[in-house]
Amino acid sequence: MIVDTHLHVIDQTALDYPWLAGVEPLNRNWTYDDYKLEARRAGIDATFHMEVDVAPERIEDETAYVGTLADRPNSLIVAAIASCRPEDEGFPAYLERQQANPLVKGFRRVLHVMQDDLSEGARFRENIKLLAGTGLTFDLCVLPRQLDKAIALADLAPDVTFILDHCGVPDIAGDARQPWQDGIAELAKRPNVVAKVSGVVAYADAETWIADTLRPWVEHTIKSFGWDRVVWGSDWPVCTLGGGLMAWVAATHALLEGASEDERRKLLSENARRIWSL
């Protein structure tokens, strides 16, 4: 069975998502009910909700909303990765509030759509250090040209576990191997960073990709980080831009054909259960 570490629920009747206006294919409701049956059919038995970059004033509302989904009978949702703003002076108080919520297992501040120097600010960096000792992780969503920013954060806070989203967002459709390839190898030298094998179907050509199209990108990520520091995510509904959940799950199994059963279990479920103490 699979632990999906990257589900986005979009409910425009409950929350505000300013960025959706610029992404028309995703600009509608994508509900937990839409996801759950397909996920169960794919062999997913536990799911993390990943924050969806709601309007800043709705961040804590989003976490509360996810809590209502997790409280449903037989819900797949077992954890939430909450949005945060480490650049804000109110972050320490926010962190303290979230520590009281057992559903919250980590945080993410979307960086790949922000100015490159956001994570270099003194307040941002001091606040990231506050995660040390909390057991809470920090997801890094960066472009290949920003991998040096991820490396800097990992070095700055060696006692914090960082999760690199989407294999580092490679340009698969453009076959842009550099600076992605070297950046991944360098980042993987930091033992406090885990790579999430997710999202890649959205970065390939939606009309033509096959499993072997994704293979060099996924295999380089796994080879760099090793089987003990990789987890899996669907990135639903963003994965629908590249074929959907079932296509991505099928491609994942094809890509793992040469892996041992132990290696498969680590990527698909065991590492996630260990890292987040499920």
PDB file of C-alpha atoms in Angstrom:
ATOM      1  CA  MET A   1       0.000   0.000   0.000  1.00  0.00           C
ATOM      2  CA  ILE A   2       1.042   3.584  -0.669  1.00  0.00           C
ATOM      3  CA  VAL A   3       1.398   6.650   1.559  1.00  0.00           C
ATOM      4  CA  ASP A   4       0.633   9.693  -0.593  1.00  0.00           C
ATOM      5  CA  THR A   5       2.570  12.594   0.922  1.00  0.00           C
ATOM      6  CA  HIS A   6       1.220  15.271  -1.426  1.00  0.00           C
ATOM      7  CA  LEU A   7      -2.529  15.782  -1.862  1.00  0.00           C
ATOM      8  CA  HIS A   8      -4.037  19.212  -2.534  1.00  0.00           C
ATOM      9  CA  VAL A   9      -7.738  19.708  -1.812  1.00  0.00           C
ATOM     10  CA  ILE A  10      -9.155  22.811  -3.468  1.00  0.00           C
ATOM     11  CA  ASP A  11     -12.517  24.022  -2.167  1.00  0.00           C
ATOM     12  CA  GLN A  12     -13.331  27.503  -3.375  1.00  0.00           C
ATOM     13  CA  THR A  13     -16.544  27.504  -1.365  1.00  0.00           C
ATOM     14  CA  ALA A  14     -14.482  27.348   1.836  1.00  0.00           C
ATOM     15  CA  LEU A  15     -11.146  29.057   1.100  1.00  0.00           C
ATOM     16  CA  ASP A  16      -9.478  31.626  -1.161  1.00  0.00           C
ATOM     17  CA  TYR A  17      -6.753  30.703  -3.676  1.00  0.00           C
ATOM     18  CA  PRO A  18      -5.580  33.869  -5.460  1.00  0.00           C
ATOM     19  CA  TRP A  19      -3.072  32.026  -7.668  1.00  0.00           C
ATOM     20  CA  LEU A  20      -5.725  29.834  -9.301  1.00  0.00           C
ATOM     21  CA  ALA A  21      -6.864  32.722 -11.492  1.00  0.00           C
ATOM     22  CA  GLY A  22      -3.679  32.235 -13.500  1.00  0.00           C
ATOM     23  CA  VAL A  23      -3.967  28.453 -13.857  1.00  0.00           C
ATOM     24  CA  GLU A  24      -7.242  27.875 -15.673  1.00  0.00           C
ATOM     25  CA  PRO A  25      -7.045  24.038 -15.899  1.00  0.00           C
ATOM     26  CA  LEU A  26      -6.994  23.849 -12.091  1.00  0.00           C
ATOM     27  CA  ASN A  27      -9.350  26.739 -11.383  1.00  0.00           C
ATOM     28  CA  ARG A  28     -12.257  24.745  -9.990  1.00  0.00           C
ATOM     29  CA  ASN A  29     -13.062  22.658  -6.952  1.00  0.00           C
ATOM     30  CA  TRP A  30     -10.999  19.488  -6.451  1.00  0.00           C
ATOM     31  CA  THR A  31     -12.559  17.856  -3.438  1.00  0.00           C
ATOM     32  CA  TYR A  32     -11.464  15.109  -1.097  1.00  0.00           C
ATOM     33  CA  ASP A  33     -14.432  13.076  -2.322  1.00  0.00           C
ATOM     34  CA  ASP A  34     -13.126  13.399  -5.896  1.00  0.00           C
ATOM     35  CA  TYR A  35      -9.775  12.037  -4.768  1.00  0.00           C
ATOM     36  CA  LYS A  36     -10.578   9.300  -2.273  1.00  0.00           C
ATOM     37  CA  LEU A  37     -12.113   6.588  -4.478  1.00  0.00           C
ATOM     38  CA  GLU A  38      -9.443   6.906  -7.160  1.00  0.00           C
ATOM     39  CA  ALA A  39      -6.765   6.884  -4.460  1.00  0.00           C
ATOM     40  CA  ARG A  40      -8.116   3.719  -2.837  1.00  0.00           C
ATOM     41  CA  ARG A  41      -8.304   2.042  -6.236  1.00  0.00           C
ATOM     42  CA  ALA A  42      -4.639   2.952  -6.767  1.00  0.00           C
ATOM     43  CA  GLY A  43      -3.604   1.313  -3.482  1.00  0.00           C
ATOM     44  CA  ILE A  44      -3.237   4.479  -1.399  1.00  0.00           C
ATOM     45  CA  ASP A  45      -4.179   3.897   2.234  1.00  0.00           C
ATOM     46  CA  ALA A  46      -2.839   7.060   3.910  1.00  0.00           C
ATOM     47  CA  THR A  47      -2.553  10.624   2.659  1.00  0.00           C
ATOM     48  CA  PHE A  48      -0.907  13.883   3.670  1.00  0.00           C
ATOM     49  CA  HIS A  49      -2.698  17.072   2.759  1.00  0.00           C
ATOM     50  CA  MET A  50      -0.257  19.626   1.351  1.00  0.00           C
ATOM     51  CA  GLU A  51      -1.095  23.294   1.756  1.00  0.00           C
ATOM     52  CA  VAL A  52      -2.439  24.964  -1.405  1.00  0.00           C
ATOM     53  CA  ASP A  53      -1.039  28.494  -0.985  1.00  0.00           C
ATOM     54  CA  VAL A  54      -4.301  29.987   0.188  1.00  0.00           C
ATOM     55  CA  ALA A  55      -4.607  33.711   0.837  1.00  0.00           C
ATOM     56  CA  PRO A  56      -2.283  34.482   3.801  1.00  0.00           C
ATOM     57  CA  GLU A  57      -5.103  35.451   6.126  1.00  0.00           C
ATOM     58  CA  ARG A  58      -6.742  32.034   5.527  1.00  0.00           C
ATOM     59  CA  ILE A  59      -3.740  29.850   6.369  1.00  0.00           C
ATOM     60  CA  GLU A  60      -5.032  28.668   9.727  1.00  0.00           C
ATOM     61  CA  ASP A  61      -8.524  28.320   8.275  1.00  0.00           C
ATOM     62  CA  GLU A  62      -7.085  25.870   5.736  1.00  0.00           C
ATOM     63  CA  THR A  63      -5.546  23.727   8.466  1.00  0.00           C
ATOM     64  CA  ALA A  64      -8.834  23.712  10.366  1.00  0.00           C
ATOM     65  CA  TYR A  65     -10.670  22.736   7.172  1.00  0.00           C
ATOM     66  CA  VAL A  66      -8.258  19.853   6.554  1.00  0.00           C
ATOM     67  CA  GLY A  67      -8.929  18.749  10.124  1.00  0.00           C
ATOM     68  CA  THR A  68     -12.614  18.317   9.273  1.00  0.00           C
ATOM     69  CA  LEU A  69     -11.642  16.081   6.355  1.00  0.00           C
ATOM     70  CA  ALA A  70      -9.298  14.029   8.526  1.00  0.00           C
ATOM     71  CA  ASP A  71     -12.069  13.576  11.094  1.00  0.00           C
ATOM     72  CA  ARG A  72     -14.405  11.909   8.599  1.00  0.00           C
ATOM     73  CA  PRO A  73     -14.975   8.176   9.162  1.00  0.00           C
ATOM     74  CA  ASN A  74     -12.282   6.105   7.438  1.00  0.00           C
ATOM     75  CA  SER A  75     -10.575   9.217   6.084  1.00  0.00           C
ATOM     76  CA  LEU A  76      -7.349   8.669   4.178  1.00  0.00           C
ATOM     77  CA  ILE A  77      -5.943  11.949   5.510  1.00  0.00           C
ATOM     78  CA  VAL A  78      -3.555  11.259   8.379  1.00  0.00           C
ATOM     79  CA  ALA A  79      -1.413  14.417   8.354  1.00  0.00           C
ATOM     80  CA  ALA A  80      -1.257  18.009   7.187  1.00  0.00           C
ATOM     81  CA  ILE A  81       1.680  19.984   5.876  1.00  0.00           C
ATOM     82  CA  ALA A  82       0.577  23.503   6.711  1.00  0.00           C
ATOM     83  CA  SER A  83       1.386  26.750   4.976  1.00  0.00           C
ATOM     84  CA  CYS A  84       3.633  29.223   6.768  1.00  0.00           C
ATOM     85  CA  ARG A  85       5.378  32.567   6.362  1.00  0.00           C
ATOM     86  CA  PRO A  86       8.843  32.340   7.965  1.00  0.00           C
ATOM     87  CA  GLU A  87       9.562  35.854   6.729  1.00  0.00           C
ATOM     88  CA  ASP A  88       6.928  37.255   9.124  1.00  0.00           C
ATOM     89  CA  GLU A  89       7.603  38.322  12.695  1.00  0.00           C
ATOM     90  CA  GLY A  90       4.544  36.394  13.842  1.00  0.00           C
ATOM     91  CA  PHE A  91       6.009  33.028  12.831  1.00  0.00           C
ATOM     92  CA  PRO A  92       7.193  31.937  16.328  1.00  0.00           C
ATOM     93  CA  ALA A  93       3.698  32.365  17.766  1.00  0.00           C
ATOM     94  CA  TYR A  94       2.202  30.616  14.737  1.00  0.00           C
ATOM     95  CA  LEU A  95       4.629  27.713  15.182  1.00  0.00           C
ATOM     96  CA  GLU A  96       3.639  27.364  18.818  1.00  0.00           C
ATOM     97  CA  ARG A  97      -0.043  27.179  17.885  1.00  0.00           C
ATOM     98  CA  GLN A  98       0.579  24.512  15.251  1.00  0.00           C
ATOM     99  CA  GLN A  99       2.636  22.385  17.629  1.00  0.00           C
ATOM    100  CA  ALA A 100      -0.549  21.933  19.629  1.00  0.00           C
ATOM    101  CA  ASN A 101      -2.252  20.320  16.617  1.00  0.00           C
ATOM    102  CA  PRO A 102      -1.241  16.641  16.216  1.00  0.00           C
ATOM    103  CA  LEU A 103      -2.456  16.615  12.604  1.00  0.00           C
ATOM    104  CA  VAL A 104       0.256  19.091  11.548  1.00  0.00           C
ATOM    105  CA  LYS A 105       3.458  17.228  10.684  1.00  0.00           C
ATOM    106  CA  GLY A 106       5.332  19.976   8.854  1.00  0.00           C
ATOM    107  CA  PHE A 107       5.246  23.219   6.919  1.00  0.00           C
ATOM    108  CA  ARG A 108       5.752  24.588   3.456  1.00  0.00           C
ATOM    109  CA  ARG A 109       6.408  28.061   2.143  1.00  0.00           C
ATOM    110  CA  VAL A 110       6.128  27.974  -1.662  1.00  0.00           C
ATOM    111  CA  LEU A 111       9.420  29.364  -2.968  1.00  0.00           C
ATOM    112  CA  HIS A 112       9.465  28.562  -6.681  1.00  0.00           C
ATOM    113  CA  VAL A 113       7.011  31.371  -7.494  1.00  0.00           C
ATOM    114  CA  MET A 114       8.621  33.920  -5.163  1.00  0.00           C
ATOM    115  CA  GLN A 115      11.655  36.153  -5.546  1.00  0.00           C
ATOM    116  CA  ASP A 116      14.856  34.144  -5.249  1.00  0.00           C
ATOM    117  CA  ASP A 117      16.127  35.982  -2.185  1.00  0.00           C
ATOM    118  CA  LEU A 118      13.074  35.379   0.008  1.00  0.00           C
ATOM    119  CA  SER A 119      14.739  32.481   1.838  1.00  0.00           C
ATOM    120  CA  GLU A 120      17.921  34.506   2.350  1.00  0.00           C
ATOM    121  CA  GLY A 121      16.343  37.029   4.703  1.00  0.00           C
ATOM    122  CA  ALA A 122      17.603  37.037   8.290  1.00  0.00           C
ATOM    123  CA  ARG A 123      14.150  36.634   9.820  1.00  0.00           C
ATOM    124  CA  PHE A 124      13.236  33.803   7.437  1.00  0.00           C
ATOM    125  CA  ARG A 125      16.387  31.924   8.351  1.00  0.00           C
ATOM    126  CA  GLU A 126      16.105  32.458  12.084  1.00  0.00           C
ATOM    127  CA  ASN A 127      12.521  31.235  12.012  1.00  0.00           C
ATOM    128  CA  ILE A 128      13.429  28.113  10.040  1.00  0.00           C
ATOM    129  CA  LYS A 129      15.949  27.268  12.761  1.00  0.00           C
ATOM    130  CA  LEU A 130      13.077  27.213  15.256  1.00  0.00           C
ATOM    131  CA  LEU A 131      11.869  23.952  13.701  1.00  0.00           C
ATOM    132  CA  ALA A 132      14.875  22.117  15.161  1.00  0.00           C
ATOM    133  CA  GLY A 133      13.753  19.723  17.842  1.00  0.00           C
ATOM    134  CA  THR A 134      10.048  20.035  17.037  1.00  0.00           C
ATOM    135  CA  GLY A 135       9.839  16.969  14.787  1.00  0.00           C
ATOM    136  CA  LEU A 136       8.176  19.171  12.165  1.00  0.00           C
ATOM    137  CA  THR A 137       9.548  19.114   8.624  1.00  0.00           C
ATOM    138  CA  PHE A 138       9.869  21.870   6.019  1.00  0.00           C
ATOM    139  CA  ASP A 139       9.023  21.242   2.375  1.00  0.00           C
ATOM    140  CA  LEU A 140      11.212  22.907  -0.229  1.00  0.00           C
ATOM    141  CA  CYS A 141       9.434  23.689  -3.498  1.00  0.00           C
ATOM    142  CA  VAL A 142      12.159  25.235  -5.667  1.00  0.00           C
ATOM    143  CA  LEU A 143      13.138  25.455  -9.321  1.00  0.00           C
ATOM    144  CA  PRO A 144      16.436  23.957 -10.545  1.00  0.00           C
ATOM    145  CA  ARG A 145      18.056  27.401 -10.586  1.00  0.00           C
ATOM    146  CA  GLN A 146      17.044  27.789  -6.922  1.00  0.00           C
ATOM    147  CA  LEU A 147      18.556  24.534  -5.678  1.00  0.00           C
ATOM    148  CA  ASP A 148      21.454  26.492  -4.217  1.00  0.00           C
ATOM    149  CA  LYS A 149      18.908  28.260  -1.990  1.00  0.00           C
ATOM    150  CA  ALA A 150      17.700  24.863  -0.767  1.00  0.00           C
ATOM    151  CA  ILE A 151      21.286  23.794  -0.088  1.00  0.00           C
ATOM    152  CA  ALA A 152      21.867  26.960   1.931  1.00  0.00           C
ATOM    153  CA  LEU A 153      18.795  26.310   4.107  1.00  0.00           C
ATOM    154  CA  ALA A 154      19.778  22.680   4.686  1.00  0.00           C
ATOM    155  CA  ASP A 155      23.250  23.797   5.780  1.00  0.00           C
ATOM    156  CA  LEU A 156      21.819  26.578   7.935  1.00  0.00           C
ATOM    157  CA  ALA A 157      19.568  24.237   9.919  1.00  0.00           C
ATOM    158  CA  PRO A 158      21.185  20.769   9.984  1.00  0.00           C
ATOM    159  CA  ASP A 159      18.830  19.609  12.739  1.00  0.00           C
ATOM    160  CA  VAL A 160      15.733  20.321  10.620  1.00  0.00           C
ATOM    161  CA  THR A 161      14.440  17.721   8.154  1.00  0.00           C
ATOM    162  CA  PHE A 162      13.760  19.261   4.751  1.00  0.00           C
ATOM    163  CA  ILE A 163      11.615  17.597   2.073  1.00  0.00           C
ATOM    164  CA  LEU A 164      12.452  18.454  -1.536  1.00  0.00           C
ATOM    165  CA  ASP A 165       9.196  18.521  -3.483  1.00  0.00           C
ATOM    166  CA  HIS A 166       8.726  17.090  -6.963  1.00  0.00           C
ATOM    167  CA  CYS A 167      12.297  15.879  -7.579  1.00  0.00           C
ATOM    168  CA  GLY A 168      13.339  19.530  -7.645  1.00  0.00           C
ATOM    169  CA  VAL A 169      10.829  20.570 -10.369  1.00  0.00           C
ATOM    170  CA  PRO A 170      12.893  19.527 -13.415  1.00  0.00           C
ATOM    171  CA  ASP A 171      12.056  20.735 -16.929  1.00  0.00           C
ATOM    172  CA  ILE A 172      11.445  17.281 -18.369  1.00  0.00           C
ATOM    173  CA  ALA A 173       9.603  18.500 -21.446  1.00  0.00           C
ATOM    174  CA  GLY A 174      12.588  20.689 -22.318  1.00  0.00           C
ATOM    175  CA  ASP A 175      15.101  17.957 -21.378  1.00  0.00           C
ATOM    176  CA  ALA A 176      17.022  20.539 -19.327  1.00  0.00           C
ATOM    177  CA  ARG A 177      19.436  18.318 -17.395  1.00  0.00           C
ATOM    178  CA  GLN A 178      21.483  21.191 -15.974  1.00  0.00           C
ATOM    179  CA  PRO A 179      21.617  22.825 -13.494  1.00  0.00           C
ATOM    180  CA  TRP A 180      19.077  20.327 -12.138  1.00  0.00           C
ATOM    181  CA  GLN A 181      21.251  17.205 -12.267  1.00  0.00           C
ATOM    182  CA  ASP A 182      24.246  18.660 -10.446  1.00  0.00           C
ATOM    183  CA  GLY A 183      22.025  20.551  -8.008  1.00  0.00           C
ATOM    184  CA  ILE A 184      20.196  17.371  -6.983  1.00  0.00           C
ATOM    185  CA  ALA A 185      23.465  15.508  -6.443  1.00  0.00           C
ATOM    186  CA  GLU A 186      24.846  18.331  -4.310  1.00  0.00           C
ATOM    187  CA  LEU A 187      21.687  18.773  -2.238  1.00  0.00           C
ATOM    188  CA  ALA A 188      21.555  15.027  -1.609  1.00  0.00           C
ATOM    189  CA  LYS A 189      24.887  15.244   0.204  1.00  0.00           C
ATOM    190  CA  ARG A 190      22.960  16.870   3.076  1.00  0.00           C
ATOM    191  CA  PRO A 191      21.680  14.035   5.282  1.00  0.00           C
ATOM    192  CA  ASN A 192      18.829  16.193   6.600  1.00  0.00           C
ATOM    193  CA  VAL A 193      17.146  16.400   3.166  1.00  0.00           C
ATOM    194  CA  VAL A 194      14.617  13.894   1.835  1.00  0.00           C
ATOM    195  CA  ALA A 195      13.450  13.856  -1.797  1.00  0.00           C
ATOM    196  CA  LYS A 196       9.802  13.521  -2.732  1.00  0.00           C
ATOM    197  CA  VAL A 197       9.210  11.596  -5.947  1.00  0.00           C
ATOM    198  CA  SER A 198       6.143  13.482  -7.090  1.00  0.00           C
ATOM    199  CA  GLY A 199       4.840  15.969  -9.607  1.00  0.00           C
ATOM    200  CA  VAL A 200       7.051  14.926 -12.502  1.00  0.00           C
ATOM    201  CA  VAL A 201       4.191  14.023 -14.856  1.00  0.00           C
ATOM    202  CA  ALA A 202       3.215  17.695 -14.890  1.00  0.00           C
ATOM    203  CA  TYR A 203       6.709  18.671 -16.072  1.00  0.00           C
ATOM    204  CA  ALA A 204       6.783  16.258 -19.010  1.00  0.00           C
ATOM    205  CA  ASP A 205       4.957  16.721 -22.299  1.00  0.00           C
ATOM    206  CA  ALA A 206       1.393  15.786 -21.403  1.00  0.00           C
ATOM    207  CA  GLU A 207       0.628  14.298 -24.808  1.00  0.00           C
ATOM    208  CA  THR A 208       3.700  12.138 -25.308  1.00  0.00           C
ATOM    209  CA  TRP A 209       5.361  11.091 -22.045  1.00  0.00           C
ATOM    210  CA  ILE A 210       5.715   7.419 -21.146  1.00  0.00           C
ATOM    211  CA  ALA A 211       7.318   5.829 -18.100  1.00  0.00           C
ATOM    212  CA  ASP A 212      10.741   5.812 -19.751  1.00  0.00           C
ATOM    213  CA  THR A 213      10.462   9.574 -20.312  1.00  0.00           C
ATOM    214  CA  LEU A 214      10.416  10.008 -16.536  1.00  0.00           C
ATOM    215  CA  ARG A 215      12.982   7.322 -15.787  1.00  0.00           C
ATOM    216  CA  PRO A 216      16.262   9.321 -15.914  1.00  0.00           C
ATOM    217  CA  TRP A 217      14.824  12.058 -13.706  1.00  0.00           C
ATOM    218  CA  VAL A 218      13.341   9.735 -11.097  1.00  0.00           C
ATOM    219  CA  GLU A 219      16.317   7.376 -11.101  1.00  0.00           C
ATOM    220  CA  HIS A 220      18.832  10.217 -10.690  1.00  0.00           C
ATOM    221  CA  THR A 221      16.849  11.519  -7.719  1.00  0.00           C
ATOM    222  CA  ILE A 222      16.662   8.108  -6.047  1.00  0.00           C
ATOM    223  CA  LYS A 223      20.303   7.290  -6.788  1.00  0.00           C
ATOM    224  CA  SER A 224      21.409  10.631  -5.333  1.00  0.00           C
ATOM    225  CA  PHE A 225      19.370  10.426  -2.129  1.00  0.00           C
ATOM    226  CA  GLY A 226      19.307   6.672  -1.618  1.00  0.00           C
ATOM    227  CA  TRP A 227      16.339   4.472  -0.806  1.00  0.00           C
ATOM    228  CA  ASP A 228      16.161   5.585   2.833  1.00  0.00           C
ATOM    229  CA  ARG A 229      15.614   9.263   1.930  1.00  0.00           C
ATOM    230  CA  VAL A 230      12.865   9.197  -0.682  1.00  0.00           C
ATOM    231  CA  VAL A 231       9.080   9.358  -0.314  1.00  0.00           C
ATOM    232  CA  TRP A 232       6.233   9.314  -2.843  1.00  0.00           C
ATOM    233  CA  GLY A 233       3.527  11.849  -3.606  1.00  0.00           C
ATOM    234  CA  SER A 234       0.697  12.127  -6.106  1.00  0.00           C
ATOM    235  CA  ASP A 235       0.573  15.933  -6.356  1.00  0.00           C
ATOM    236  CA  TRP A 236      -3.150  15.562  -7.071  1.00  0.00           C
ATOM    237  CA  PRO A 237      -4.788  17.445  -8.765  1.00  0.00           C
ATOM    238  CA  VAL A 238      -1.705  18.971 -10.424  1.00  0.00           C
ATOM    239  CA  CYS A 239      -0.904  15.492 -11.740  1.00  0.00           C
ATOM    240  CA  THR A 240      -4.069  15.701 -13.857  1.00  0.00           C
ATOM    241  CA  LEU A 241      -2.166  18.142 -16.083  1.00  0.00           C
ATOM    242  CA  GLY A 242       0.002  15.176 -17.101  1.00  0.00           C
ATOM    243  CA  GLY A 243      -2.388  12.242 -17.243  1.00  0.00           C
ATOM    244  CA  GLY A 244      -3.793  11.920 -13.750  1.00  0.00           C
ATOM    245  CA  LEU A 245      -3.358   9.873 -10.598  1.00  0.00           C
ATOM    246  CA  MET A 246      -3.759   6.412 -12.122  1.00  0.00           C
ATOM    247  CA  ALA A 247      -1.245   7.157 -14.879  1.00  0.00           C
ATOM    248  CA  TRP A 248       1.300   8.377 -12.337  1.00  0.00           C
ATOM    249  CA  VAL A 249       0.813   5.379 -10.042  1.00  0.00           C
ATOM    250  CA  ALA A 250       1.153   3.002 -13.006  1.00  0.00           C
ATOM    251  CA  ALA A 251       4.295   4.801 -14.181  1.00  0.00           C
ATOM    252  CA  THR A 252       5.730   4.616 -10.661  1.00  0.00           C
ATOM    253  CA  HIS A 253       5.310   0.849 -10.554  1.00  0.00           C
ATOM    254  CA  ALA A 254       6.919   0.575 -13.996  1.00  0.00           C
ATOM    255  CA  LEU A 255       9.867   2.684 -12.847  1.00  0.00           C
ATOM    256  CA  LEU A 256      10.303   0.458  -9.799  1.00  0.00           C
ATOM    257  CA  GLU A 257      10.370  -2.775 -11.807  1.00  0.00           C
ATOM    258  CA  GLY A 258      14.058  -3.411 -11.059  1.00  0.00           C
ATOM    259  CA  ALA A 259      13.871  -2.420  -7.399  1.00  0.00           C
ATOM    260  CA  SER A 260      13.769  -4.928  -4.566  1.00  0.00           C
ATOM    261  CA  GLU A 261      10.613  -5.379  -2.530  1.00  0.00           C
ATOM    262  CA  ASP A 262      12.343  -3.683   0.402  1.00  0.00           C
ATOM    263  CA  GLU A 263      13.290  -0.687  -1.744  1.00  0.00           C
ATOM    264  CA  ARG A 264       9.748  -0.386  -3.099  1.00  0.00           C
ATOM    265  CA  ARG A 265       8.279  -0.433   0.408  1.00  0.00           C
ATOM    266  CA  LYS A 266      10.684   2.264   1.564  1.00  0.00           C
ATOM    267  CA  LEU A 267       9.740   4.677  -1.224  1.00  0.00           C
ATOM    268  CA  LEU A 268       6.027   3.973  -1.265  1.00  0.00           C
ATOM    269  CA  SER A 269       5.277   3.878   2.452  1.00  0.00           C
ATOM    270  CA  GLU A 270       7.878   2.932   5.043  1.00  0.00           C
ATOM    271  CA  ASN A 271      10.059   6.048   4.836  1.00  0.00           C
ATOM    272  CA  ALA A 272       7.045   8.329   5.208  1.00  0.00           C
ATOM    273  CA  ARG A 273       5.779   6.408   8.211  1.00  0.00           C
ATOM    274  CA  ARG A 274       9.217   6.628   9.820  1.00  0.00           C
ATOM    275  CA  ILE A 275      10.023  10.266   9.008  1.00  0.00           C
ATOM    276  CA  TRP A 276       6.680  11.583  10.245  1.00  0.00           C
ATOM    277  CA  SER A 277       6.156   8.982  13.011  1.00  0.00           C
ATOM    278  CA  LEU A 278       2.822   7.791  11.694  1.00  0.00           C
TER     279      LEU A 278
END
